[in-house]
Amino acid sequence: MDLAARIRDRQGSFVLFALTPPRQSTAPERVAEIAEATKARLRPLGLDGLVLYDIDDESSRNPTERPFPFTPTLDPAAYLAEDLTDWETPVVVYRAVGKYERPTLEGWAGAQDPGRTLSVLVGAASSDSKPALTLAEAQQLAGAANPDLLLGGVAIPERHTRRGNEHERLLAKQAAGCRFFVTQVVYDVNAAKNLVSDYAYACREAGIAPVPIVFTFSVCGSMKTLEFLRWLGVDVPRWIENDLRHAEDTLQASFEQALATATELVAYCERLGVPFGLNIESVSIRKVEIDASVELARRLIGTLRGTTAPA
Amino acid sequence: MDLAARIRDRQGSFVLFALTPPRQSTAPERVAEIAEATKARLRPLGLDGLVLYDIDDESSRNPTERPFPFTPTLDPAAYLAEDLTDWETPVVVYRAVGKYERPTLEGWAGAQDPGRTLSVLVGAASSDSKPALTLAEAQQLAGAANPDLLLGGVAIPERHTRRGNEHERLLAKQAAGCRFFVTQVVYDVNAAKNLVSDYAYACREAGIAPVPIVFTFSVCGSMKTLEFLRWLGVDVPRWIENDLRHAEDTLQASFEQALATATELVAYCERLGVPFGLNIESVSIRKVEIDASVELARRLIGTLRGTTAPA
């Protein structure tokens, strides 16, 4: 059963790999090369889908200096249309709604094949910014332009830790048409369990079936990457930071950490009856960290399907 | 190897069971009966030691209404001397130092056999209260009166969550003579791991060997008991509260939860090289909850020693 069907049926148990499109400054022929290399490398994994991020300069959200400089990246919808048309699985395209005018988003949503493209609409990074389109407007617009298009939203366990009402936000987004949620990178398994738990029991109380929650994981190969994770808003527990800082092999320690966290969340969701997905990315562009994230996806697919694909 | 030797050698891997002495209002012959029944029930477990709490009316620490009324209990030192002399293992006697005058504590410490009695000195419940003796004074006094007496201190992961410096407090207490630490009841495994991790790396940096950290566990059979745990200052994560609230059998769910938490902490301490102990109590006086705590101790002893004693 493919990704769109699994989400429509609220089945979950799928594994995605998330990519950031190449930089805008990349020459077109080099973009095509990158896309070919990426597809060649990811095909053997047997992924259920890809995720394409839409990177916004989040300096409005976080005034502290970005550990890695911001470089504008290609529009993920354009990257999909031009370079990933022969990719075999459905693709989840992020749309930072503040970046687009109404007709652009409407036209794009209307033109998508709902069996091939899904979309996660993301609000403006800071409530201070005045976006062209609000998240609620964008969701309504996309839904009207293409009623079969599966729309997702973001879920942030860290916000639940601070405010305690993220599960209510998820229910409100679900009422507005969201069919799945994707978290930011998870390092604090307790925060993720708190959110899933509150969401599950709120659904039960409201007589609503929970939709898949997709947990995102990334390895971390250096203290610089850890600093970037924190900058992105990821809560990294002290003990994990200490373990990574003092590990002989930080990347390997982080790999095992991510695997353990994912395994714990899968078991927890299965016990609670909440459908789930797993999404693997590398927040770093260093080759060793990307390699480790690919290996993490391979291992998690093996775990979920009860088999381990050959390395 | 017995408890005192394990602590002196910084070995850990022991299991204790904690008791609150009977109420002061209990008739002496009934106190003796309770003691006999307790010993008969705990003997088959093969515990490494007992812990006797010294209950203080903590209303100065927490102004919200106590879910269970406070009733003064017997002095644990008197209970030990009068009713537990034939108990086979060493006993860790708590002393709420604010309750005692200098000569009382000095005389008691001087009279103890260090192979049979250990002591945890506990400071006043609130920094507003003016105790007869401060914790530092009491520690110095007890150490001078009986240099071989093994003294312990309390470790509070929840305080580490709030202030981030509990590991420094542990190092300072250790420098002042503490040879082991006992936590309050642990429900937030992440908070406990954060404290152990910061403590372990601070010891490594200072070139000091870590002393055993004793983690305390209690089952919770009802929402009333959960409320009491919270009143005592225990952080119970949302997801655990939800699971217990919605469980068909709250006590059984809590039992499995405590077992999983203890097992995770044991594995984590072993990996970090921090000696540990386990301490089981029942914060509730309901018989089913006490029974489950005894069973929890039995299971944990089986796990630590690689065998499961017959039920």
Coordinates of C-alpha atoms in Angstrom, one line a residue, chain A residues 61-62 67-68 158 184-187 216-236 240 244 254 281-284 289:
Chain A
R61 CA 12.2 33.4 14.7
N62 CA 15.6 33.1 16.3
P67 CA 25.5 28.3 13.4
F68 CA 25.5 27.6 9.6
E158 CA 9.0 21.3 22.3
Q184 CA 10.7 18.6 13.8
V185 CA 13.8 16.5 14.7
V186 CA 13.2 14.5 17.9
Y187 CA 15.9 14.2 20.6
T216 CA 11.7 13.1 12.3
F217 CA 15.2 12.0 13.2
S218 CA 18.6 13.2 12.3
V219 CA 22.0 12.1 13.4
C220 CA 24.5 14.5 14.9
G221 CA 28.2 14.1 14.2
S222 CA 29.7 17.1 15.9
M223 CA 29.0 19.7 18.6
K224 CA 28.5 22.2 15.8
T225 CA 25.6 20.2 14.5
L226 CA 24.2 19.9 18.0
E227 CA 24.4 23.7 18.3
F228 CA 22.5 23.9 15.0
L229 CA 19.8 21.5 16.2
R230 CA 19.4 23.7 19.3
W231 CA 19.2 26.8 17.0
L232 CA 16.4 25.1 15.1
G233 CA 14.5 24.7 18.3
V234 CA 15.2 21.1 19.1
D235 CA 15.4 20.2 22.8
V236 CA 18.5 18.0 23.3
I240 CA 22.4 13.1 25.4
L244 CA 27.7 13.0 22.4
S254 CA 24.1 9.7 17.9
E281 CA 17.0 13.7 7.4
S282 CA 20.5 15.1 7.9
V283 CA 20.4 18.6 9.3
S284 CA 24.1 18.8 8.4
E289 CA 26.4 12.7 8.5

